[in-house]
Each structure stands twice: as structure tokens, then as C-alpha cells.
Coordinates of C-alpha atoms in Angstrom, one line a residue:
M238 CA -21.4 5.5 38.3
S239 CA -22.3 7.5 35.2
P240 CA -19.6 8.4 32.7
H241 CA -20.0 12.1 33.6
S242 CA -19.5 11.5 37.3
E243 CA -16.4 9.3 36.8
T244 CA -14.7 11.7 34.5
T245 CA -15.0 14.5 37.0
H246 CA -11.8 13.6 38.6
H247 CA -10.0 12.2 35.5
S248 CA -11.1 14.7 32.8
H249 CA -9.6 14.8 29.4
P250 CA -8.3 18.0 28.0
A251 CA -11.0 19.8 26.0
T252 CA -11.1 19.1 22.3
P253 CA -9.6 22.0 20.4
T254 CA -12.1 24.4 18.9
V255 CA -12.5 24.2 15.1
N256 CA -11.9 27.7 13.8
S257 CA -11.3 29.2 10.4
G258 CA -7.5 29.2 11.0
S259 CA -7.3 25.5 11.8
V260 CA -9.7 24.7 8.9
T261 CA -7.4 26.6 6.5
V262 CA -4.3 24.8 7.7
C263 CA -6.0 21.5 7.5
A264 CA -7.2 22.1 4.0
S265 CA -3.7 23.2 3.0
V266 CA -2.1 20.1 4.4
A267 CA -4.7 17.9 2.5
A268 CA -4.0 19.9 -0.7
L269 CA -0.3 19.5 -0.3
T270 CA -0.6 15.8 0.2
L271 CA -2.9 15.5 -2.9
I272 CA -0.5 17.4 -5.1
V273 CA 2.6 15.4 -3.9
A274 CA 0.7 12.2 -4.4
V275 CA -0.7 13.0 -7.9
A276 CA 2.4 14.5 -9.4
G277 CA 4.0 12.2 -11.9
S278 CA 1.7 9.3 -11.1
W279 CA 0.8 9.0 -14.8
N280 CA 4.4 8.4 -15.8
V281 CA 4.8 5.2 -13.8
S282 CA 4.1 1.9 -15.5
L283 CA 1.2 -0.2 -14.1
W284 CA 2.3 -3.4 -12.5
T285 CA 1.0 -6.8 -11.3
D286 CA -1.1 -5.7 -8.3
E287 CA -2.7 -2.9 -10.3
A288 CA -3.5 -5.3 -13.1
A289 CA -5.4 -7.3 -10.5
T290 CA -7.4 -4.2 -9.6
I291 CA -8.2 -3.7 -13.3
S292 CA -9.2 -7.3 -13.7
A293 CA -11.6 -7.2 -10.8
A294 CA -13.0 -3.8 -11.2
T295 CA -13.8 -4.0 -14.9
R296 CA -16.2 -7.0 -14.7
S297 CA -19.9 -6.9 -13.9
L298 CA -21.2 -6.8 -10.4
G299 CA -22.3 -10.4 -10.7
E300 CA -18.9 -11.5 -12.0
L301 CA -17.2 -9.6 -9.2
W302 CA -19.5 -11.3 -6.7
A303 CA -18.5 -14.7 -8.1
M304 CA -14.8 -13.8 -8.0
V305 CA -14.7 -12.7 -4.4
H306 CA -16.3 -15.9 -3.3
N307 CA -13.3 -17.6 -4.9
I308 CA -10.3 -15.3 -4.4
D309 CA -9.3 -11.8 -3.0
V310 CA -12.4 -11.2 -0.8
V311 CA -9.9 -9.3 1.4
H312 CA -10.0 -6.5 -1.2
G313 CA -13.7 -6.9 -2.2
A314 CA -14.9 -3.6 -0.9
Y315 CA -12.1 -1.8 -2.7
Y316 CA -12.9 -3.6 -6.0
L317 CA -16.6 -2.7 -5.6
F318 CA -15.7 1.0 -5.3
M319 CA -13.2 0.8 -8.2
H320 CA -15.9 -0.9 -10.4
F321 CA -18.0 2.2 -10.3
W322 CA -14.9 4.5 -10.5
T323 CA -13.5 2.8 -13.6
N324 CA -16.9 2.8 -15.3
A325 CA -16.9 6.5 -14.9
F326 CA -13.3 7.5 -15.5
G327 CA -11.5 4.6 -17.3
I328 CA -8.4 2.6 -16.5
S329 CA -5.6 5.0 -17.4
P330 CA -2.8 5.1 -14.8
F331 CA -3.9 8.6 -13.7
A332 CA -7.5 7.6 -13.4
L333 CA -6.7 4.4 -11.5
R334 CA -4.4 6.0 -9.0
L335 CA -6.4 9.2 -8.4
P336 CA -8.7 7.6 -5.8
S337 CA -5.7 6.7 -3.7
A338 CA -4.3 10.2 -3.9
L339 CA -7.7 11.6 -2.7
A340 CA -7.7 9.0 0.1
M341 CA -4.3 10.2 1.2
A342 CA -5.6 13.8 1.2
A343 CA -8.4 12.7 3.5
A344 CA -5.8 10.9 5.6
A345 CA -3.7 14.0 5.8
A346 CA -6.7 16.0 7.1
G347 CA -7.2 13.2 9.7
V348 CA -3.5 13.5 10.7
Y349 CA -3.9 17.2 11.2
R350 CA -7.1 16.8 13.3
L351 CA -5.6 14.0 15.4
A352 CA -2.4 15.8 16.1
L353 CA -4.3 19.0 16.9
V354 CA -6.3 17.0 19.5
I355 CA -3.4 15.4 21.2
A356 CA -0.5 17.8 20.7
G357 CA -1.7 21.2 19.6
A358 CA -1.7 23.4 16.5
R359 CA 2.0 23.5 15.8
A360 CA 2.4 19.8 16.0
A361 CA -0.6 19.3 13.8
A362 CA 0.8 21.5 11.1
V363 CA 4.2 19.9 11.2
S364 CA 2.8 16.4 11.4
G365 CA 0.6 17.1 8.4
V366 CA 3.6 18.2 6.3
V367 CA 5.6 15.2 7.4
F368 CA 2.8 12.9 6.4
A369 CA 2.6 14.6 2.9
L370 CA 6.3 13.9 2.4
L371 CA 6.8 10.5 4.2
P372 CA 7.9 8.0 1.5
R373 CA 5.3 5.4 2.4
A374 CA 2.6 8.0 2.1
T375 CA 3.9 9.3 -1.3
W376 CA 4.0 5.7 -2.5
L377 CA 0.4 5.0 -1.2
G378 CA -0.9 8.0 -3.1
M379 CA 0.1 6.5 -6.5
E380 CA -0.9 2.9 -6.0
A381 CA -4.2 1.6 -7.3
R382 CA -4.7 -0.6 -4.3
P383 CA -6.7 -0.2 -1.1
Y384 CA -3.9 0.7 1.2
A385 CA -4.3 4.5 1.1
F386 CA -7.9 4.0 2.1
T387 CA -6.9 1.9 5.1
A388 CA -4.6 4.8 6.3
A389 CA -7.5 7.2 6.0
A390 CA -9.9 4.8 7.9
A391 CA -7.4 4.2 10.6
V392 CA -6.6 7.8 11.4
W393 CA -10.2 9.0 11.3
A394 CA -11.2 6.0 13.5
T395 CA -8.6 7.2 16.0
V396 CA -10.0 10.7 15.9
A397 CA -13.5 9.3 16.4
L398 CA -12.3 7.2 19.4
L399 CA -10.8 10.1 21.1
S400 CA -13.9 12.1 20.5
A401 CA -16.1 9.3 22.0
L402 CA -13.8 8.9 25.0
R403 CA -13.8 12.6 25.8
R404 CA -17.4 13.4 25.0
P405 CA -19.2 10.0 25.2
S406 CA -22.4 9.5 23.1
I407 CA -23.9 6.7 21.2
G408 CA -23.4 8.6 17.9
R409 CA -19.7 9.1 18.4
W410 CA -19.2 5.4 19.3
A411 CA -21.2 4.4 16.3
I412 CA -18.9 6.5 14.0
Y413 CA -15.9 4.7 15.5
V414 CA -17.5 1.3 14.9
V415 CA -18.3 2.2 11.3
L416 CA -14.8 3.4 10.5
V417 CA -13.1 0.4 12.1
T418 CA -15.5 -1.9 10.2
V419 CA -14.8 -0.2 6.9
G420 CA -11.0 -0.3 7.6
I421 CA -11.2 -4.1 8.3
G422 CA -13.3 -4.4 5.1
L423 CA -10.5 -2.8 3.1
N424 CA -7.7 -4.7 4.9
I425 CA -8.1 -7.4 7.5
Y426 CA -4.9 -6.3 9.2
V427 CA -6.7 -3.1 10.4
A428 CA -8.4 -5.3 13.0
L429 CA -5.0 -5.0 14.8
L430 CA -5.7 -1.3 15.2
L431 CA -8.2 -2.3 17.9
G432 CA -5.4 -3.9 19.8
G433 CA -3.3 -0.8 19.6
H434 CA -6.3 1.3 20.7
A435 CA -7.0 -1.0 23.6
I436 CA -3.5 -0.5 24.9
S437 CA -3.9 3.3 24.6
V438 CA -7.2 3.3 26.3
I439 CA -5.8 1.3 29.2
L440 CA -2.7 3.4 29.6
D441 CA -4.8 6.6 29.8
R442 CA -6.0 6.5 33.5
R443 CA -8.4 9.3 32.7
N444 CA -10.6 6.7 31.1
G445 CA -13.0 5.3 33.7
W446 CA -14.7 2.0 33.5
P447 CA -17.7 3.3 31.6
Q448 CA -15.5 4.5 28.7
R449 CA -13.5 1.3 28.8
R450 CA -16.7 -0.8 28.7
M451 CA -18.0 1.2 25.8
F452 CA -14.7 0.7 23.9
V453 CA -14.8 -3.0 24.4
G454 CA -18.4 -3.1 23.2
A455 CA -17.6 -0.9 20.2
G456 CA -14.7 -3.1 19.3
F457 CA -16.8 -6.3 19.7
V458 CA -19.5 -4.9 17.4
A459 CA -16.9 -3.9 14.7
V460 CA -15.4 -7.4 14.8
V461 CA -18.8 -9.0 14.6
L462 CA -19.8 -6.8 11.6
A463 CA -16.5 -7.7 9.9
S464 CA -16.5 -11.4 10.8
P465 CA -18.2 -12.6 7.6
L466 CA -15.3 -11.2 5.6
V467 CA -12.7 -12.7 8.0
L468 CA -14.3 -16.1 7.7
M469 CA -14.4 -16.0 3.9
A470 CA -10.8 -14.9 3.8
S471 CA -9.7 -17.7 6.1
K472 CA -11.0 -20.2 3.4
Q473 CA -9.0 -18.5 0.6
T474 CA -5.4 -19.6 0.7
G475 CA -2.6 -17.3 -0.3
Q476 CA -4.6 -14.1 0.4
L477 CA -2.4 -12.6 3.1
G478 CA 1.2 -13.2 1.8
D479 CA 3.2 -16.3 1.0
S480 CA 6.8 -15.1 0.6
E481 CA 9.5 -16.4 2.9
V482 CA 9.9 -14.3 6.0
T483 CA 13.0 -14.1 8.2
P484 CA 13.7 -12.1 11.4
S485 CA 16.2 -9.9 9.6
L486 CA 13.7 -9.2 6.8
V487 CA 11.0 -8.1 9.2
L488 CA 13.5 -6.0 11.2
R489 CA 14.9 -4.3 8.1
N490 CA 11.4 -3.6 6.7
A491 CA 10.0 -2.4 10.0
V492 CA 12.9 0.0 10.5
V493 CA 13.3 1.3 6.9
N494 CA 11.0 0.1 4.1
Q495 CA 7.7 0.2 6.0
W496 CA 7.8 3.9 6.4
F497 CA 10.8 5.5 4.8
L498 CA 11.0 3.9 1.4
G499 CA 7.7 2.6 0.1
D500 CA 8.4 -0.3 -2.2
T501 CA 11.9 -0.8 -3.6
P502 CA 12.3 -0.2 -7.4
T503 CA 14.1 -3.5 -7.9
T504 CA 14.8 -5.6 -10.9
T505 CA 14.0 -9.3 -11.2
T506 CA 17.5 -10.0 -9.9
G507 CA 17.0 -7.8 -6.8
G508 CA 19.4 -5.1 -8.0
S509 CA 18.7 -1.4 -8.3
V510 CA 17.2 -0.1 -11.5
N511 CA 19.7 2.8 -11.3
P512 CA 23.0 1.6 -9.8
L513 CA 24.3 4.0 -7.2
A514 CA 26.2 6.9 -9.0
A515 CA 27.2 10.2 -7.5
G516 CA 26.1 12.1 -10.6
D517 CA 22.7 10.4 -10.8
P518 CA 20.1 11.6 -8.1
L519 CA 17.7 8.9 -9.2
S520 CA 20.1 6.3 -7.8
W521 CA 20.4 7.8 -4.3
W522 CA 17.1 6.4 -3.1
L523 CA 18.6 3.5 -1.0
P524 CA 21.2 5.4 1.1
A525 CA 18.7 8.3 1.4
A526 CA 16.1 5.9 2.8
I527 CA 18.5 4.5 5.3
A528 CA 19.7 7.9 6.4
L529 CA 16.1 9.2 6.6
A530 CA 15.1 6.2 8.8
A531 CA 18.0 6.8 11.1
L532 CA 17.3 10.5 11.5
C533 CA 13.6 10.0 12.1
W534 CA 14.0 7.2 14.6
L535 CA 16.6 9.3 16.4
L536 CA 14.1 12.2 16.7
V537 CA 11.5 9.8 18.0
A538 CA 13.9 8.3 20.6
A539 CA 15.2 11.7 21.7
A540 CA 11.7 13.0 22.1
G541 CA 10.8 9.9 24.2
L542 CA 13.8 10.2 26.4
R543 CA 13.3 13.9 26.9
T544 CA 9.7 13.3 27.9
V545 CA 10.6 10.6 30.4
R546 CA 13.9 11.8 31.8
S547 CA 13.6 15.6 31.7
P548 CA 10.0 16.5 32.0
G549 CA 10.9 19.7 33.9
D550 CA 12.5 21.2 30.8
L551 CA 9.1 21.1 29.0
D552 CA 6.1 23.4 29.5
A553 CA 2.9 21.7 30.5
E554 CA 1.3 21.8 27.0
T555 CA 4.4 20.4 25.3
R556 CA 4.8 17.6 27.8
R557 CA 1.1 16.7 27.6
G558 CA 1.4 16.6 23.8
A559 CA 4.5 14.4 24.0
V560 CA 2.9 12.0 26.5
E561 CA -0.3 11.8 24.5
T562 CA 1.6 11.2 21.3
L563 CA 3.6 8.3 22.8
R564 CA 0.5 6.8 24.4
W565 CA -1.6 6.8 21.2
M566 CA 1.0 6.4 18.4
L567 CA 3.4 3.8 19.7
P568 CA 0.8 1.0 20.2
W569 CA -0.7 1.8 16.8
L570 CA 2.7 1.5 15.2
A571 CA 4.3 -1.4 17.2
L572 CA 1.5 -3.9 17.9
P573 CA 0.5 -4.7 14.3
T574 CA 4.1 -5.1 13.2
L575 CA 5.0 -7.2 16.2
V576 CA 2.0 -9.5 15.8
I577 CA 2.3 -10.0 12.1
G578 CA 6.1 -10.2 12.2
L579 CA 6.2 -12.9 14.9
Y580 CA 3.4 -14.8 13.3
S581 CA 5.1 -14.8 9.9
I582 CA 8.4 -15.9 11.4
L583 CA 7.0 -18.6 13.7
V584 CA 3.9 -19.9 12.0
K585 CA 3.0 -18.8 8.4
P586 CA 4.3 -16.0 6.2
M587 CA 1.8 -13.1 6.3
Y588 CA 4.1 -10.0 6.4
S589 CA 4.4 -7.4 3.8
P590 CA 5.3 -3.7 4.5
R591 CA 2.3 -2.5 2.4
Y592 CA -0.2 -4.5 4.5
L593 CA 0.7 -2.3 7.5
S594 CA 0.4 1.0 5.7
F595 CA -2.5 2.0 8.0
G596 CA 0.1 2.9 10.5
T597 CA 1.6 5.7 8.3
P598 CA -0.4 8.5 10.0
A599 CA 0.9 7.5 13.4
M600 CA 4.5 7.5 12.2
A601 CA 4.0 11.0 10.7
I602 CA 2.6 12.4 14.0
I603 CA 5.3 10.9 16.1
I604 CA 8.0 12.3 13.8
G605 CA 6.3 15.7 13.8
V606 CA 6.1 15.9 17.5
G607 CA 9.6 14.6 17.9
L608 CA 10.9 17.3 15.5
L609 CA 9.3 20.0 17.6
M610 CA 10.8 18.7 20.8
V611 CA 14.3 19.3 19.6
A612 CA 15.5 21.9 22.1
R613 CA 17.6 24.1 19.9
R614 CA 15.8 25.9 17.1
R615 CA 18.9 25.8 14.8
V616 CA 19.2 22.0 15.2
R617 CA 15.4 21.6 14.7
T618 CA 15.5 23.7 11.5
T619 CA 18.6 21.7 10.2
A620 CA 16.8 18.4 10.9
A621 CA 13.8 19.6 9.0
V622 CA 15.9 20.6 6.0
V623 CA 17.8 17.4 6.0
I624 CA 14.5 15.4 6.1
V625 CA 13.2 17.2 3.0
A626 CA 16.6 16.7 1.2
L627 CA 16.6 13.0 1.9
V628 CA 12.9 12.6 0.8
I629 CA 13.7 14.1 -2.7
P630 CA 15.7 11.2 -4.2
I631 CA 13.2 8.6 -2.7
Y632 CA 10.3 10.6 -4.2
L633 CA 12.0 10.8 -7.6
S634 CA 12.7 7.0 -7.5
Q635 CA 8.9 6.4 -7.0
R636 CA 8.1 8.5 -10.1
Q637 CA 10.5 6.7 -12.5
P638 CA 8.7 4.9 -15.3
Y639 CA 9.8 1.5 -13.9
A640 CA 9.4 2.4 -10.2
K641 CA 6.9 -0.3 -9.3
N642 CA 9.1 -3.4 -8.9
S643 CA 10.8 -2.7 -12.2
S644 CA 7.5 -3.1 -14.1
D645 CA 8.3 -2.0 -17.7
W646 CA 4.9 -2.9 -19.1
V647 CA 4.1 0.6 -20.5
D648 CA 7.1 0.4 -22.8
A649 CA 6.8 -3.3 -23.5
A650 CA 3.2 -2.9 -24.5
G651 CA 4.0 0.2 -26.5
F652 CA 6.7 -1.7 -28.4
V653 CA 4.1 -4.3 -29.4
A654 CA 1.6 -1.7 -30.4
A655 CA 4.0 0.2 -32.6
N656 CA 5.1 -2.8 -34.6
R657 CA 2.2 -5.3 -34.6
G658 CA -0.2 -6.1 -37.3
A659 CA -4.0 -6.4 -37.0
A660 CA -3.9 -10.2 -37.3
D661 CA -0.9 -10.9 -35.1
A662 CA -1.0 -13.4 -32.1
V663 CA 0.5 -13.1 -28.7
Y664 CA 1.9 -15.7 -26.3
F665 CA 2.1 -14.7 -22.6
S666 CA 4.6 -17.1 -21.1
P667 CA 4.3 -18.6 -17.6
R668 CA 5.6 -16.7 -14.6
Y669 CA 6.7 -19.7 -12.7
P670 CA 7.8 -23.3 -13.4
V671 CA 4.9 -25.3 -14.6
T672 CA 4.3 -28.8 -13.2
G673 CA 1.0 -29.7 -15.0
S674 CA -0.8 -29.0 -18.2
I675 CA -2.6 -25.9 -16.9
V676 CA -0.9 -22.6 -16.2
G677 CA -2.2 -20.1 -13.7
Q678 CA 0.2 -17.2 -13.5
T679 CA 1.5 -15.8 -16.8
T680 CA 2.6 -12.4 -18.2
R681 CA -1.0 -11.8 -19.3
G682 CA -1.2 -9.0 -16.7
I683 CA 0.4 -6.6 -19.2
G684 CA -2.6 -7.2 -21.5
T685 CA -5.0 -6.5 -18.7
A686 CA -3.1 -3.3 -17.8
Y687 CA -2.8 -2.0 -21.4
P688 CA -5.6 -3.7 -23.3
Q689 CA -5.7 -1.1 -26.1
D690 CA -2.2 -2.2 -27.2
F691 CA -3.3 -5.8 -27.6
L692 CA -6.8 -5.2 -29.0
G693 CA -7.7 -7.8 -31.5
M694 CA -4.6 -10.0 -31.1
H695 CA -5.2 -13.8 -30.7
D696 CA -4.1 -15.0 -27.3
V697 CA -2.5 -18.3 -28.3
T698 CA -2.6 -20.2 -25.0
L699 CA -5.7 -18.8 -23.3
E700 CA -7.8 -21.6 -21.9
T701 CA -10.2 -19.9 -19.6
S702 CA -10.6 -16.1 -19.2
A703 CA -10.3 -14.5 -15.8
V704 CA -14.0 -13.8 -15.7
A705 CA -15.0 -17.3 -16.6
A706 CA -12.5 -18.7 -14.1
A707 CA -13.7 -16.4 -11.3
N708 CA -10.2 -15.4 -10.5
L709 CA -7.8 -12.6 -11.4
T710 CA -5.7 -14.2 -14.1
G711 CA -7.6 -17.0 -15.9
F712 CA -6.0 -20.2 -17.0
S713 CA -3.7 -21.0 -19.9
R714 CA -2.5 -24.1 -21.8
L715 CA 1.1 -25.0 -22.4
L716 CA 2.5 -23.7 -25.6
A717 CA 3.1 -27.3 -26.6
D718 CA -0.6 -27.9 -26.4
S719 CA -1.5 -24.8 -28.4
V720 CA 0.5 -25.2 -31.6
D721 CA -2.8 -25.7 -33.5
Q722 CA -3.7 -22.1 -32.5
L723 CA -0.9 -20.9 -34.7
V724 CA -2.4 -22.1 -38.0
G725 CA -2.9 -19.2 -40.3
V726 CA -0.9 -16.8 -38.0
G727 CA 1.9 -14.9 -39.7
T728 CA 3.4 -13.2 -36.6
V729 CA 3.4 -14.1 -32.9
W730 CA 4.7 -11.9 -30.1
V731 CA 6.3 -13.6 -27.1
I732 CA 6.3 -11.8 -23.8
R733 CA 8.3 -13.3 -21.0
R734 CA 10.1 -12.2 -17.9
H735 CA 13.9 -12.1 -17.5
D736 CA 13.6 -14.7 -14.7
Y737 CA 11.7 -17.1 -16.9
S738 CA 13.6 -20.4 -16.9
P739 CA 16.2 -20.4 -19.7
A740 CA 15.4 -24.1 -20.4
S741 CA 11.6 -23.3 -20.7
A742 CA 12.3 -20.3 -22.9
Q743 CA 14.5 -22.4 -25.2
R744 CA 11.7 -25.1 -25.4
D745 CA 9.2 -22.4 -26.4
D746 CA 11.5 -21.0 -29.0
D747 CA 12.1 -24.4 -30.5
L748 CA 8.4 -25.1 -30.7
L749 CA 7.9 -21.9 -32.6
G750 CA 10.8 -22.7 -34.8
E751 CA 9.3 -26.1 -35.6
A752 CA 6.0 -24.3 -36.5
G753 CA 7.9 -22.2 -39.0
F754 CA 8.5 -19.0 -36.9
H755 CA 11.8 -17.2 -36.6
P756 CA 12.7 -14.3 -34.2
S757 CA 12.8 -10.9 -35.7
L758 CA 12.4 -7.8 -33.6
Q759 CA 13.2 -7.8 -29.9
W760 CA 12.8 -5.4 -27.0
S761 CA 14.2 -5.9 -23.5
G762 CA 13.5 -3.9 -20.2
P763 CA 14.5 -4.5 -16.6
L764 CA 11.6 -7.0 -16.2
S765 CA 10.3 -8.1 -19.5
I766 CA 11.5 -9.4 -22.9
V767 CA 9.4 -9.0 -26.0
I768 CA 10.2 -11.0 -29.1
Q769 CA 8.5 -10.9 -32.5
F770 CA 8.4 -14.2 -34.2
V771 CA 7.6 -14.1 -37.9
R772 CA 6.6 -17.1 -40.1
Q773 CA 9.0 -17.7 -43.0

């Protein structure tokens, strides 16, 4: 049976016509998302993950090729793009983060188009605004990492899939294959989107066997095209998360952090940068995120119950939109979190909220549709106003200078630059306890993120540069093995984290003292300590 004959009895609703009005609203939603994402992005200090982007993107193509064969192949496509971008626009915080903001604008256009197809014009406009304001989305738009691009790839892949199912053609299926492959190339976890799509395709009985066979074939081609990346990544340990994962952590993140907070502006001790204070709106982000999550999940649950239990109260278009939203958004949201969460708990840690950011468009649409399904207009308006009010303190917390995991690098580097001499040296201390004679992780990322502030300074413990080591950080010697590098040096700057072992810090200070150095100036932030040691 041909696709056309099988769909005669199980036809999909016609795809909404693209007109000047819908184009205008779509462009407005994308512009709003771009403005919200870009605003204040230049004020926030760069941090460890963004230093990795700089380290990878600023090397030659040959050096980048060598690096991804050794580490971080899962982000290789993004690094390749950022190589050309940084060559053109530099590595300022604004320049680094602008591509993510543009990707979020593209994702917002996809949210509008997808919601228009499945739920109508009103739902599309509301979902687009929800997406622009959703805390995970506002965080993605100012993060120089590939996660914003995965959100754009995922939503447009879903648009392409619906188009291919409703008006089958080789070209439409090819577009779907390309978008899924690109998404997997940006983040391997996007492969789980195929699982979510499979559930949705099966649940929709209007899809005959021809469409289902085409979907299976398209998914297979996408997986085959992405398989070299997956195989390379499987040989690179530590690429997909290595932090301890517990059931309570996964549940808390899936309910709140994953969508309604972004990343927490924590200090090294896990406390808030701004302790909760009634008179300080910048400290309200945590209760606001919890309240926002509770309200949005309530809207989603109420919409689902109303759709299932009281379908007679809804007109045909509203009910169809609600059913389509649940059918397509819930598998997209739930399956990746469930699979990664269970695997992380039972087998190996692989979970991080940011890795599942490609589900953000689905969350925005399901909230938007849920909001419109509130029966009473006054309650609906009140809920919308409360959502905006709760978003504000979270948004402000994301635009604080130290918002990215308390990274205070911009001020720490500025302190060094304001007080250093041309011939000064710098010691980037280890990040973690050292068991051998070679150190991998140090505080050198601050020098990568703000190289102009350390230009010309002698790196006392550097053994192998990141480029020569074909990794993101390079290798260092112990300070005890680098004392000879201090000959002729009058001033050395020590940069360490607050959670650096006190015993190790004391040993370092004693070594410098034995070499004739004594502490002079000192600066301390929520993450870093900078100490100037002067030879006397």
C-alpha cells in the first residue's frame, strides 16, 4: 500500500499555512529570545567550561584534529565552528557567547513553528515567549558551549519529522536525517531524541506502516552517520560526566534545575553567592526557581488531566492541540532524563542537567499549552504574571559577575593585571590532590580565559602546553620540582582555589618562603585566592 492510500483514512491535520502574520510573530519571538539571551552576557565572568572552548577553538585545525582524537571529540563539531568564529570575532565574553544566543533565537523560531503545527497560533506565540524566558533557555543563551545548538537542532528536527510524516518525500526525510545527525554531532545525548520520536510516531495511529518504516530507516541512517563519533567518544574516558549521582540528585535536577534554574551560582562550599535576604532580589533565585517549577508542573498536570478526564469541556481544536502536545513533548522530555538518570544511578555517572538541554523547547511548548488550557481567564492571566515575576530573580542571578559556578576569574585576572610587573611570574596551583609528579588540572584556565592579563608572565610550573599535550589543559610540574624556574624572578603570583588543600597551600607557601619570597598583596573572591609573593 502506498503512503498516500494508507493515509486516506488516517490523515494528519494540514500543516498551517505560512503567512505574513505568522512570520512576523515568529521573528518577534526569535528577536525577544536573542535580546533576553544577550543582555548582560558580557558582565559574567568566563569559567572552566568556557576556558575549554577557548583552548580548543584557538588552536590550528591540525592541532584541533589531534586534540579530538585524544579528548572531547563529543564537542568536536562545536569547537570547529568556534575556531572560525573566534578567528573572526575574538574571545571576549560577548563574542564567545553570541553564537549561543543566536542559536537560541533559531531554537525559538523552531518552538514557534512546532507549536503552530501541533497546537495553533495562540499556543505558538505563548510557547515562544515561555521559551524566551525559561531559565534553562536564558542560561543556554549566554554559555559558550554547544548546548544551545543542540536545542535548535532538536526542535527543528522535530519540525522536520512532522513535515515528513504529514507530507512524505525523500527531501523531507533527508532534512530530518541531517538535523538529527548534526544534533548528535553536537551532543551524543541527542541520539535519545530518536527514542522519544519513536514513541510519538507509534502513539499517533494516523501514521501508517509506510511512515513508520521511513522513520525507522531515517533514524538508522542518522545513527550510522553519527556512529564514528560515538565510537571515538566511547574510547575517551570521562567525556560524559563523572560526578557522583544519586536518585535524589537526579529527581531534584529533573524537577527544578534542568528547566527552571539553569546552573546554580554556587561557591566552592556549595552555598549561595548571595545568602537569602528579603531586601536583596539577587538572593531570591533559589526559592523563585522552586516556586516556578511547582507552578509550571502544576499547569502541565492540570492540562493533562483536563485533556484526559474532561475532553467535552474543550473545543475540537484545543483538545487536538493538547493531545498532540502531550504525544510529542512528553516522550521528548521524559525518555532522555529517564534513560540517563537510571544509567547514572545503576551503572556509571553520566547525568548533568546541561547535557539534556535539548529538551528545553519541549518544556516551553508544554508549559505554553498548559497555560492556555487554564479555564478561567483571570487565573490564566495571574499565572502568567506570576511566572514572569518568578523568572526575574533567576534571570538576574544568571547575570551576576560570578554567576557561573562562582567563577570570579574576571576580577582575579584584573587584580593581577592592575598590580603586576612585566617580568613577574605566575604559579597556577593544582585543582585536585596530586598523587604523582605531573599535574593535569590546575587553575591555569584563568590564563586561558583572560590571556591579555597574563601576557608575558613566566608560567613557573608549566611542563607541556595544552596544544603540545593534545588536551585542554596541558601538564604541569609540582612547585617543588620547579624552584629553579624562580631564579631571577622578583615577583610571583599564586592563584589557587578556596577548596585547595590547606596542607598543600602551606607547603607551597613554605617553598616560596625558602626561595626568598614573602606574601604581599592578596585578593579573595568566592572561588579564587590571588597572592602576590615578592622576593626580599
